[in-house]
Amino acid sequence: MRNKKFRLKVLTAAVFLLLAGGAAAGILHTLRQQSIRNITAGNSVNMGSGYRNIVCDGKEYQYNTLVRTILLAGIDSEGAIGAGSYTDAPRADSIYLAVLNAENGQLTILAFDRDTMAEMHRYTVNGKDRGTYTSHICLAYTYGDGGKVSCENLRDAVSDVLGGIPVQEYLVMNRTSLARAGELVGDVSLVVPNGDLEALYPDYYEGAQVQVGGEMLEPFLRYRDTDTAFSNAGRMERQQVYIRGFLEKFQGRLKKDPKKLWEEFAGVEDAFQTSITRNKYLSMAKLLKQTDFTQDCIWTIPGERMEGELHDEFYVDEEAVKEKVLELFYKEV
């Protein structure tokens, strides 16, 4: 029986910048990869490069090298974040992947349910790799060191869900960063997508037109009732309507002075982890200024929710993921 409470979780505040394993597990992973893509790698047996040339349903495709990917994740902690003890890091409860096509200026944000069952590495308290096994994707960060290993473990788990597509960069933030992110654009006007908050905040009923910011930013983006099965789904809906409104206001600031925006972000550098350098950011900012942030730019990974023995579980629709991967990352040759 779950304890009835509302528990704070993390929205990936990073959106403002862009905007046990054993033989059986190995066999299951191989079968799943083949199922996702129905693909044979071309001219390579190196798994690190096998994604470049593929055959799917009898058609040949080539990876689009002009596509950039950035993992955006929010972890369930406060204060400064960084490497610490293995297996004791917080969970990554908000997970998004920004996919930016530098060729056509299209931005797509893939939203991952934190309960997605995925393959990840697990480490001992001394940092020894224990191999891969399947668990909730939010724990991929937990099983690292709270630093680079955690970031890369989560990055690789996201890549695995997408059939091995490389995730080039990552940016991870925590609860301390959320308020500062909201200050970058101020209040965001939006329509409340569901009634999950109405019991606590009567003005936030489904369909209400509200301004979200300040003290309401946290409850709107992070509360969920853990006594209710699949409560993360409603939270993700709220996060996504906020992201859409946020992007519109953020792009305005980006067009005016991207360097100043970076400086403000750097002011909370102890509350994030990233592989993005200043030069990489400025290069991406140039593209983002020309990007059309459409209302349908966010694509939630589809799948089936099930009540597990201890926690909710989410299993991706592998056929739908295969089709989206081809659409976003490949060109037919």
mmCIF file of C-alpha atoms in Angstrom:
data_model
loop_
_atom_site.group_PDB
_atom_site.id
_atom_site.type_symbol
_atom_site.label_atom_id
_atom_site.label_comp_id
_atom_site.label_asym_id
_atom_site.label_seq_id
_atom_site.Cartn_x
_atom_site.Cartn_y
_atom_site.Cartn_z
ATOM 1 C CA MET A 1 0.000 0.000 0.000
ATOM 2 C CA ARG A 2 1.449 3.320 -1.006
ATOM 3 C CA ASN A 3 1.571 6.156 1.474
ATOM 4 C CA LYS A 4 -0.832 8.897 0.513
ATOM 5 C CA LYS A 5 1.120 12.061 -0.022
ATOM 6 C CA PHE A 6 2.053 14.598 -2.585
ATOM 7 C CA ARG A 7 5.719 14.349 -3.402
ATOM 8 C CA LEU A 8 7.821 16.962 -5.130
ATOM 9 C CA LYS A 9 9.529 15.855 -8.307
ATOM 10 C CA VAL A 10 11.689 17.612 -10.816
ATOM 11 C CA LEU A 11 10.837 19.315 -14.043
ATOM 12 C CA THR A 12 13.811 19.664 -16.293
ATOM 13 C CA ALA A 13 14.515 23.345 -15.837
ATOM 14 C CA ALA A 14 17.227 22.837 -18.405
ATOM 15 C CA VAL A 15 14.664 23.406 -21.159
ATOM 16 C CA PHE A 16 15.379 27.098 -20.849
ATOM 17 C CA LEU A 17 18.904 26.589 -22.215
ATOM 18 C CA LEU A 18 17.624 25.074 -25.412
ATOM 19 C CA LEU A 19 15.320 26.560 -25.976
ATOM 20 C CA ALA A 20 21.355 -8.444 -13.294
ATOM 21 C CA GLY A 21 22.744 -7.600 -16.411
ATOM 22 C CA GLY A 22 23.645 -11.114 -17.440
ATOM 23 C CA ALA A 23 23.239 -13.384 -20.431
ATOM 24 C CA ALA A 24 19.444 -13.245 -20.320
ATOM 25 C CA ALA A 25 19.468 -9.469 -20.152
ATOM 26 C CA GLY A 26 21.872 -9.338 -23.076
ATOM 27 C CA ILE A 27 19.638 -11.575 -25.187
ATOM 28 C CA LEU A 28 16.555 -9.516 -24.351
ATOM 29 C CA HIS A 29 18.407 -6.334 -25.242
ATOM 30 C CA THR A 30 19.487 -7.707 -28.622
ATOM 31 C CA LEU A 31 15.978 -8.888 -29.454
ATOM 32 C CA ARG A 32 14.498 -5.562 -28.411
ATOM 33 C CA GLN A 33 16.947 -3.599 -30.524
ATOM 34 C CA GLN A 34 16.084 -5.702 -33.559
ATOM 35 C CA SER A 35 12.382 -5.274 -32.861
ATOM 36 C CA ILE A 36 12.638 -1.502 -32.495
ATOM 37 C CA ARG A 37 14.409 -1.006 -35.779
ATOM 38 C CA ASN A 38 13.877 -4.178 -37.838
ATOM 39 C CA ILE A 39 17.295 -3.102 -39.032
ATOM 40 C CA THR A 40 20.567 -4.545 -40.231
ATOM 41 C CA ALA A 41 23.661 -2.395 -39.790
ATOM 42 C CA GLY A 42 25.553 -1.616 -42.967
ATOM 43 C CA ASN A 43 29.306 -2.083 -43.473
ATOM 44 C CA SER A 44 30.086 -2.220 -39.766
ATOM 45 C CA VAL A 45 30.013 -4.522 -36.787
ATOM 46 C CA ASN A 46 30.895 -1.726 -34.383
ATOM 47 C CA MET A 47 27.812 -1.006 -32.276
ATOM 48 C CA GLY A 48 29.043 2.545 -31.812
ATOM 49 C CA SER A 49 28.719 3.272 -35.527
ATOM 50 C CA GLY A 50 26.181 0.674 -36.663
ATOM 51 C CA TYR A 51 23.403 3.279 -36.540
ATOM 52 C CA ARG A 52 24.875 5.292 -39.421
ATOM 53 C CA ASN A 53 23.717 3.118 -42.331
ATOM 54 C CA ILE A 54 20.679 0.952 -41.791
ATOM 55 C CA VAL A 55 18.092 -1.059 -43.653
ATOM 56 C CA CYS A 56 14.514 -0.914 -42.399
ATOM 57 C CA ASP A 57 11.648 -2.771 -44.039
ATOM 58 C CA GLY A 58 13.727 -3.222 -47.168
ATOM 59 C CA LYS A 59 14.659 0.459 -47.511
ATOM 60 C CA GLU A 60 18.119 1.959 -46.970
ATOM 61 C CA TYR A 61 18.588 4.913 -44.662
ATOM 62 C CA GLN A 62 21.532 7.090 -43.677
ATOM 63 C CA TYR A 63 21.921 8.895 -40.361
ATOM 64 C CA ASN A 64 21.525 12.673 -40.669
ATOM 65 C CA THR A 65 24.717 14.176 -39.233
ATOM 66 C CA LEU A 66 23.078 17.608 -39.042
ATOM 67 C CA VAL A 67 20.838 16.451 -36.186
ATOM 68 C CA ARG A 68 21.941 17.456 -32.691
ATOM 69 C CA THR A 69 20.686 15.800 -29.527
ATOM 70 C CA ILE A 70 20.762 17.037 -25.955
ATOM 71 C CA LEU A 71 19.514 15.146 -22.931
ATOM 72 C CA LEU A 72 17.677 17.449 -20.522
ATOM 73 C CA ALA A 73 17.058 15.954 -17.111
ATOM 74 C CA GLY A 74 15.915 17.111 -13.703
ATOM 75 C CA ILE A 75 17.048 15.226 -10.622
ATOM 76 C CA ASP A 76 15.308 14.979 -7.275
ATOM 77 C CA SER A 77 17.740 16.935 -5.094
ATOM 78 C CA GLU A 78 18.482 20.397 -3.756
ATOM 79 C CA GLY A 79 21.666 22.428 -3.445
ATOM 80 C CA ALA A 80 24.897 21.878 -5.313
ATOM 81 C CA ILE A 81 25.133 18.726 -7.406
ATOM 82 C CA GLY A 82 28.196 16.736 -8.376
ATOM 83 C CA ALA A 83 30.046 13.466 -7.993
ATOM 84 C CA GLY A 84 29.658 11.720 -4.662
ATOM 85 C CA SER A 85 28.957 8.141 -3.648
ATOM 86 C CA TYR A 86 28.099 5.416 -6.130
ATOM 87 C CA THR A 87 24.545 3.989 -6.038
ATOM 88 C CA ASP A 88 23.397 6.840 -3.766
ATOM 89 C CA ALA A 89 22.647 9.551 -6.318
ATOM 90 C CA PRO A 90 19.125 10.995 -6.643
ATOM 91 C CA ARG A 91 16.656 9.909 -9.309
ATOM 92 C CA ALA A 92 16.187 11.646 -12.639
ATOM 93 C CA ASP A 93 12.453 12.174 -12.542
ATOM 94 C CA SER A 94 12.083 14.508 -15.525
ATOM 95 C CA ILE A 95 13.688 13.287 -18.741
ATOM 96 C CA TYR A 96 13.495 14.984 -22.124
ATOM 97 C CA LEU A 97 15.577 14.770 -25.269
ATOM 98 C CA ALA A 98 15.883 17.878 -27.437
ATOM 99 C CA VAL A 99 16.409 16.986 -31.105
ATOM 100 C CA LEU A 100 17.489 19.938 -33.241
ATOM 101 C CA ASN A 101 17.782 19.561 -36.986
ATOM 102 C CA ALA A 102 20.342 22.137 -38.109
ATOM 103 C CA GLU A 103 19.333 21.577 -41.719
ATOM 104 C CA ASN A 104 15.716 22.694 -41.481
ATOM 105 C CA GLY A 105 15.627 24.420 -38.077
ATOM 106 C CA GLN A 106 13.118 21.952 -36.665
ATOM 107 C CA LEU A 107 13.095 21.328 -32.921
ATOM 108 C CA THR A 108 11.457 18.227 -31.483
ATOM 109 C CA ILE A 109 11.435 17.436 -27.772
ATOM 110 C CA LEU A 110 10.959 13.794 -26.856
ATOM 111 C CA ALA A 111 9.326 13.291 -23.454
ATOM 112 C CA PHE A 112 10.211 10.124 -21.524
ATOM 113 C CA ASP A 113 8.077 8.798 -18.700
ATOM 114 C CA ARG A 114 10.328 8.384 -15.650
ATOM 115 C CA ASP A 115 8.809 4.911 -15.160
ATOM 116 C CA THR A 116 10.006 3.694 -18.568
ATOM 117 C CA MET A 117 11.583 0.260 -18.279
ATOM 118 C CA ALA A 118 15.019 0.489 -19.882
ATOM 119 C CA GLU A 119 18.431 -1.144 -19.856
ATOM 120 C CA MET A 120 21.163 0.528 -17.830
ATOM 121 C CA HIS A 121 24.454 -0.148 -16.090
ATOM 122 C CA ARG A 122 24.648 -0.670 -12.371
ATOM 123 C CA TYR A 123 27.748 -0.052 -10.251
ATOM 124 C CA THR A 124 29.054 -1.225 -6.921
ATOM 125 C CA VAL A 125 29.775 1.248 -4.111
ATOM 126 C CA ASN A 126 33.406 1.128 -5.264
ATOM 127 C CA GLY A 127 32.489 2.099 -8.814
ATOM 128 C CA LYS A 128 32.856 -1.329 -10.429
ATOM 129 C CA ASP A 129 30.538 -1.876 -13.371
ATOM 130 C CA ARG A 130 28.183 -4.769 -12.569
ATOM 131 C CA GLY A 131 26.859 -4.961 -16.121
ATOM 132 C CA THR A 132 23.445 -4.090 -17.482
ATOM 133 C CA TYR A 133 19.948 -4.879 -16.310
ATOM 134 C CA THR A 134 16.439 -3.552 -16.830
ATOM 135 C CA SER A 135 14.788 -1.118 -14.427
ATOM 136 C CA HIS A 136 13.028 2.250 -14.298
ATOM 137 C CA ILE A 137 14.921 4.731 -16.453
ATOM 138 C CA CYS A 138 14.909 7.313 -13.630
ATOM 139 C CA LEU A 139 17.314 5.030 -11.730
ATOM 140 C CA ALA A 140 19.973 5.156 -14.443
ATOM 141 C CA TYR A 141 21.239 8.364 -12.854
ATOM 142 C CA THR A 142 20.935 6.903 -9.351
ATOM 143 C CA TYR A 143 23.223 3.960 -10.057
ATOM 144 C CA GLY A 144 26.158 6.167 -11.040
ATOM 145 C CA ASP A 145 28.320 8.440 -8.930
ATOM 146 C CA GLY A 146 26.124 11.515 -8.943
ATOM 147 C CA GLY A 147 28.517 13.059 -11.455
ATOM 148 C CA LYS A 148 29.680 12.287 -14.977
ATOM 149 C CA VAL A 149 29.087 8.547 -14.629
ATOM 150 C CA SER A 150 25.445 9.156 -13.650
ATOM 151 C CA CYS A 151 24.927 11.593 -16.512
ATOM 152 C CA GLU A 152 26.400 9.204 -19.050
ATOM 153 C CA ASN A 153 24.497 6.227 -17.651
ATOM 154 C CA LEU A 154 21.213 8.091 -18.073
ATOM 155 C CA ARG A 155 22.290 9.297 -21.506
ATOM 156 C CA ASP A 156 23.021 5.716 -22.593
ATOM 157 C CA ALA A 157 19.686 4.458 -21.242
ATOM 158 C CA VAL A 158 17.847 7.089 -23.283
ATOM 159 C CA SER A 159 19.884 6.107 -26.330
ATOM 160 C CA ASP A 160 18.956 2.473 -25.757
ATOM 161 C CA VAL A 161 15.237 3.266 -25.736
ATOM 162 C CA LEU A 162 15.737 4.901 -29.142
ATOM 163 C CA GLY A 163 17.482 1.852 -30.563
ATOM 164 C CA GLY A 164 21.047 3.115 -30.147
ATOM 165 C CA ILE A 165 20.754 6.646 -31.541
ATOM 166 C CA PRO A 166 23.649 8.680 -30.066
ATOM 167 C CA VAL A 167 22.876 11.336 -27.465
ATOM 168 C CA GLN A 168 25.592 13.910 -27.966
ATOM 169 C CA GLU A 169 25.215 16.291 -25.033
ATOM 170 C CA TYR A 170 23.542 16.383 -21.651
ATOM 171 C CA LEU A 171 22.402 18.997 -19.192
ATOM 172 C CA VAL A 172 21.187 17.914 -15.752
ATOM 173 C CA MET A 173 19.707 20.228 -13.150
ATOM 174 C CA ASN A 174 17.926 19.945 -9.806
ATOM 175 C CA ARG A 175 15.238 21.645 -7.733
ATOM 176 C CA THR A 176 17.478 24.511 -6.690
ATOM 177 C CA SER A 177 17.722 25.606 -10.307
ATOM 178 C CA LEU A 178 13.999 25.650 -11.035
ATOM 179 C CA ALA A 179 13.117 29.005 -9.503
ATOM 180 C CA ARG A 180 16.043 30.675 -11.262
ATOM 181 C CA ALA A 181 14.929 29.224 -14.576
ATOM 182 C CA GLY A 182 11.464 30.662 -14.065
ATOM 183 C CA GLU A 183 12.941 34.082 -13.393
ATOM 184 C CA LEU A 184 14.503 34.107 -16.851
ATOM 185 C CA VAL A 185 11.116 34.588 -18.526
ATOM 186 C CA GLY A 186 8.722 35.507 -15.719
ATOM 187 C CA ASP A 187 5.141 34.262 -15.551
ATOM 188 C CA VAL A 188 3.960 31.964 -18.341
ATOM 189 C CA SER A 189 0.366 32.141 -19.547
ATOM 190 C CA LEU A 190 -1.217 28.738 -20.178
ATOM 191 C CA VAL A 191 -4.325 26.594 -19.962
ATOM 192 C CA VAL A 192 -4.339 23.972 -17.188
ATOM 193 C CA PRO A 193 -4.503 20.559 -18.939
ATOM 194 C CA ASN A 194 -5.969 18.466 -16.102
ATOM 195 C CA GLY A 195 -7.526 18.656 -12.654
ATOM 196 C CA ASP A 196 -4.705 17.082 -10.659
ATOM 197 C CA LEU A 197 -4.043 20.259 -8.648
ATOM 198 C CA GLU A 198 -7.627 21.390 -8.111
ATOM 199 C CA ALA A 199 -8.015 19.841 -4.640
ATOM 200 C CA LEU A 200 -5.089 21.879 -3.338
ATOM 201 C CA TYR A 201 -5.397 24.901 -5.629
ATOM 202 C CA PRO A 202 -9.058 25.463 -6.641
ATOM 203 C CA ASP A 203 -8.151 28.069 -9.254
ATOM 204 C CA TYR A 204 -6.116 25.453 -11.140
ATOM 205 C CA TYR A 205 -8.990 23.415 -12.504
ATOM 206 C CA GLU A 206 -8.879 21.765 -15.917
ATOM 207 C CA GLY A 207 -9.325 24.382 -18.636
ATOM 208 C CA ALA A 208 -8.466 27.377 -16.430
ATOM 209 C CA GLN A 209 -6.390 30.152 -18.010
ATOM 210 C CA VAL A 210 -3.617 30.937 -15.504
ATOM 211 C CA GLN A 211 -0.271 32.630 -15.096
ATOM 212 C CA VAL A 212 2.355 30.214 -13.791
ATOM 213 C CA GLY A 213 5.441 31.539 -12.066
ATOM 214 C CA GLY A 214 6.785 32.556 -8.682
ATOM 215 C CA GLU A 215 5.455 30.435 -5.818
ATOM 216 C CA MET A 216 3.124 28.440 -8.085
ATOM 217 C CA LEU A 217 5.940 27.239 -10.341
ATOM 218 C CA GLU A 218 6.905 24.311 -8.094
ATOM 219 C CA PRO A 219 3.438 22.882 -7.404
ATOM 220 C CA PHE A 220 2.363 23.251 -11.010
ATOM 221 C CA LEU A 221 5.379 21.414 -12.356
ATOM 222 C CA ARG A 222 6.306 18.982 -9.622
ATOM 223 C CA TYR A 223 3.423 17.853 -7.426
ATOM 224 C CA ARG A 224 1.824 14.474 -7.966
ATOM 225 C CA ASP A 225 -0.318 12.219 -5.800
ATOM 226 C CA THR A 226 1.695 9.034 -5.310
ATOM 227 C CA ASP A 227 -1.384 7.300 -3.923
ATOM 228 C CA THR A 228 -2.842 7.413 -7.435
ATOM 229 C CA ALA A 229 -1.588 4.960 -10.052
ATOM 230 C CA PHE A 230 0.179 6.508 -13.033
ATOM 231 C CA SER A 231 0.121 10.000 -11.509
ATOM 232 C CA ASN A 232 3.282 10.883 -13.408
ATOM 233 C CA ALA A 233 1.226 11.097 -16.613
ATOM 234 C CA GLY A 234 -0.742 14.112 -15.384
ATOM 235 C CA ARG A 235 2.414 15.794 -14.153
ATOM 236 C CA MET A 236 4.026 15.364 -17.563
ATOM 237 C CA GLU A 237 0.996 17.035 -19.170
ATOM 238 C CA ARG A 238 1.465 20.087 -16.958
ATOM 239 C CA GLN A 239 5.179 20.191 -17.617
ATOM 240 C CA GLN A 240 4.638 20.147 -21.345
ATOM 241 C CA VAL A 241 2.125 22.998 -21.510
ATOM 242 C CA TYR A 242 4.548 25.041 -19.419
ATOM 243 C CA ILE A 243 7.461 24.159 -21.702
ATOM 244 C CA ARG A 244 5.534 25.370 -24.756
ATOM 245 C CA GLY A 245 4.760 28.700 -23.139
ATOM 246 C CA PHE A 246 8.263 28.970 -21.763
ATOM 247 C CA LEU A 247 9.838 28.439 -25.174
ATOM 248 C CA GLU A 248 7.912 31.306 -26.714
ATOM 249 C CA LYS A 249 9.141 33.775 -24.104
ATOM 250 C CA PHE A 250 12.616 32.294 -23.959
ATOM 251 C CA GLN A 251 13.160 32.678 -27.689
ATOM 252 C CA GLY A 252 12.458 36.383 -27.353
ATOM 253 C CA ARG A 253 15.263 36.741 -24.827
ATOM 254 C CA LEU A 254 17.553 34.564 -26.902
ATOM 255 C CA LYS A 255 17.134 36.807 -29.932
ATOM 256 C CA LYS A 256 17.969 39.927 -27.932
ATOM 257 C CA ASP A 257 21.143 38.827 -26.150
ATOM 258 C CA PRO A 258 22.188 35.137 -26.087
ATOM 259 C CA LYS A 259 25.489 35.939 -24.365
ATOM 260 C CA LYS A 260 23.753 37.607 -21.433
ATOM 261 C CA LEU A 261 21.445 34.606 -21.123
ATOM 262 C CA TRP A 262 24.484 32.323 -20.849
ATOM 263 C CA GLU A 263 25.970 34.547 -18.159
ATOM 264 C CA GLU A 264 22.781 34.328 -16.110
ATOM 265 C CA PHE A 265 22.764 30.569 -16.489
ATOM 266 C CA ALA A 266 26.409 30.380 -15.433
ATOM 267 C CA GLY A 267 25.418 32.105 -12.206
ATOM 268 C CA VAL A 268 23.939 28.823 -10.956
ATOM 269 C CA GLU A 269 26.646 26.558 -12.346
ATOM 270 C CA ASP A 270 26.940 24.562 -9.105
ATOM 271 C CA ALA A 271 23.332 23.430 -9.587
ATOM 272 C CA PHE A 272 23.779 21.777 -12.959
ATOM 273 C CA GLN A 273 25.956 19.281 -14.779
ATOM 274 C CA THR A 274 26.576 19.619 -18.478
ATOM 275 C CA SER A 275 28.810 18.625 -21.350
ATOM 276 C CA ILE A 276 27.853 21.836 -23.163
ATOM 277 C CA THR A 277 30.626 24.407 -23.369
ATOM 278 C CA ARG A 278 30.072 28.120 -23.938
ATOM 279 C CA ASN A 279 31.065 27.805 -27.604
ATOM 280 C CA LYS A 280 28.648 24.897 -28.138
ATOM 281 C CA TYR A 281 25.889 26.900 -26.500
ATOM 282 C CA LEU A 282 26.473 29.942 -28.703
ATOM 283 C CA SER A 283 26.451 27.733 -31.789
ATOM 284 C CA MET A 284 23.134 26.176 -30.758
ATOM 285 C CA ALA A 285 21.711 29.543 -29.741
ATOM 286 C CA LYS A 286 22.278 30.789 -33.277
ATOM 287 C CA LEU A 287 20.142 27.929 -34.576
ATOM 288 C CA LEU A 288 17.491 28.270 -31.884
ATOM 289 C CA LYS A 289 16.915 31.931 -32.719
ATOM 290 C CA GLN A 290 15.671 30.798 -36.140
ATOM 291 C CA THR A 291 13.688 27.819 -34.865
ATOM 292 C CA ASP A 292 9.910 27.746 -35.047
ATOM 293 C CA PHE A 293 8.660 26.479 -31.682
ATOM 294 C CA THR A 294 5.374 24.937 -32.769
ATOM 295 C CA GLN A 295 2.691 23.715 -30.372
ATOM 296 C CA ASP A 296 3.317 20.134 -31.474
ATOM 297 C CA CYS A 297 7.094 20.234 -30.982
ATOM 298 C CA ILE A 298 6.848 17.899 -27.967
ATOM 299 C CA TRP A 299 6.342 14.200 -28.664
ATOM 300 C CA THR A 300 5.611 11.977 -25.693
ATOM 301 C CA ILE A 301 7.047 8.494 -26.086
ATOM 302 C CA PRO A 302 3.951 6.275 -26.409
ATOM 303 C CA GLY A 303 3.527 2.989 -24.620
ATOM 304 C CA GLU A 304 1.633 1.007 -22.003
ATOM 305 C CA ARG A 305 1.453 1.697 -18.281
ATOM 306 C CA MET A 306 1.280 -1.193 -15.851
ATOM 307 C CA GLU A 307 1.173 -1.390 -12.072
ATOM 308 C CA GLY A 308 4.324 -3.198 -10.984
ATOM 309 C CA GLU A 309 4.873 -5.015 -7.720
ATOM 310 C CA LEU A 310 6.284 -1.905 -6.066
ATOM 311 C CA HIS A 311 6.111 0.915 -8.617
ATOM 312 C CA ASP A 312 4.361 1.908 -11.809
ATOM 313 C CA GLU A 313 6.021 0.612 -14.971
ATOM 314 C CA PHE A 314 5.924 1.992 -18.505
ATOM 315 C CA TYR A 315 6.709 -0.066 -21.607
ATOM 316 C CA VAL A 316 7.369 1.854 -24.816
ATOM 317 C CA ASP A 317 5.530 1.216 -28.067
ATOM 318 C CA GLU A 318 8.550 -0.046 -29.993
ATOM 319 C CA GLU A 319 6.962 0.217 -33.427
ATOM 320 C CA ALA A 320 5.986 3.856 -32.854
ATOM 321 C CA VAL A 321 9.491 4.621 -31.572
ATOM 322 C CA LYS A 322 11.019 3.008 -34.660
ATOM 323 C CA GLU A 323 8.922 5.195 -36.944
ATOM 324 C CA LYS A 324 9.786 8.369 -35.003
ATOM 325 C CA VAL A 325 13.500 7.528 -35.019
ATOM 326 C CA LEU A 326 13.428 7.173 -38.802
ATOM 327 C CA GLU A 327 11.546 10.458 -39.153
ATOM 328 C CA LEU A 328 13.859 12.483 -36.922
ATOM 329 C CA PHE A 329 17.285 10.981 -37.483
ATOM 330 C CA TYR A 330 17.445 9.455 -40.957
ATOM 331 C CA LYS A 331 17.204 10.145 -44.656
ATOM 332 C CA GLU A 332 16.242 7.532 -47.173
ATOM 333 C CA VAL A 333 18.979 6.849 -49.715
#
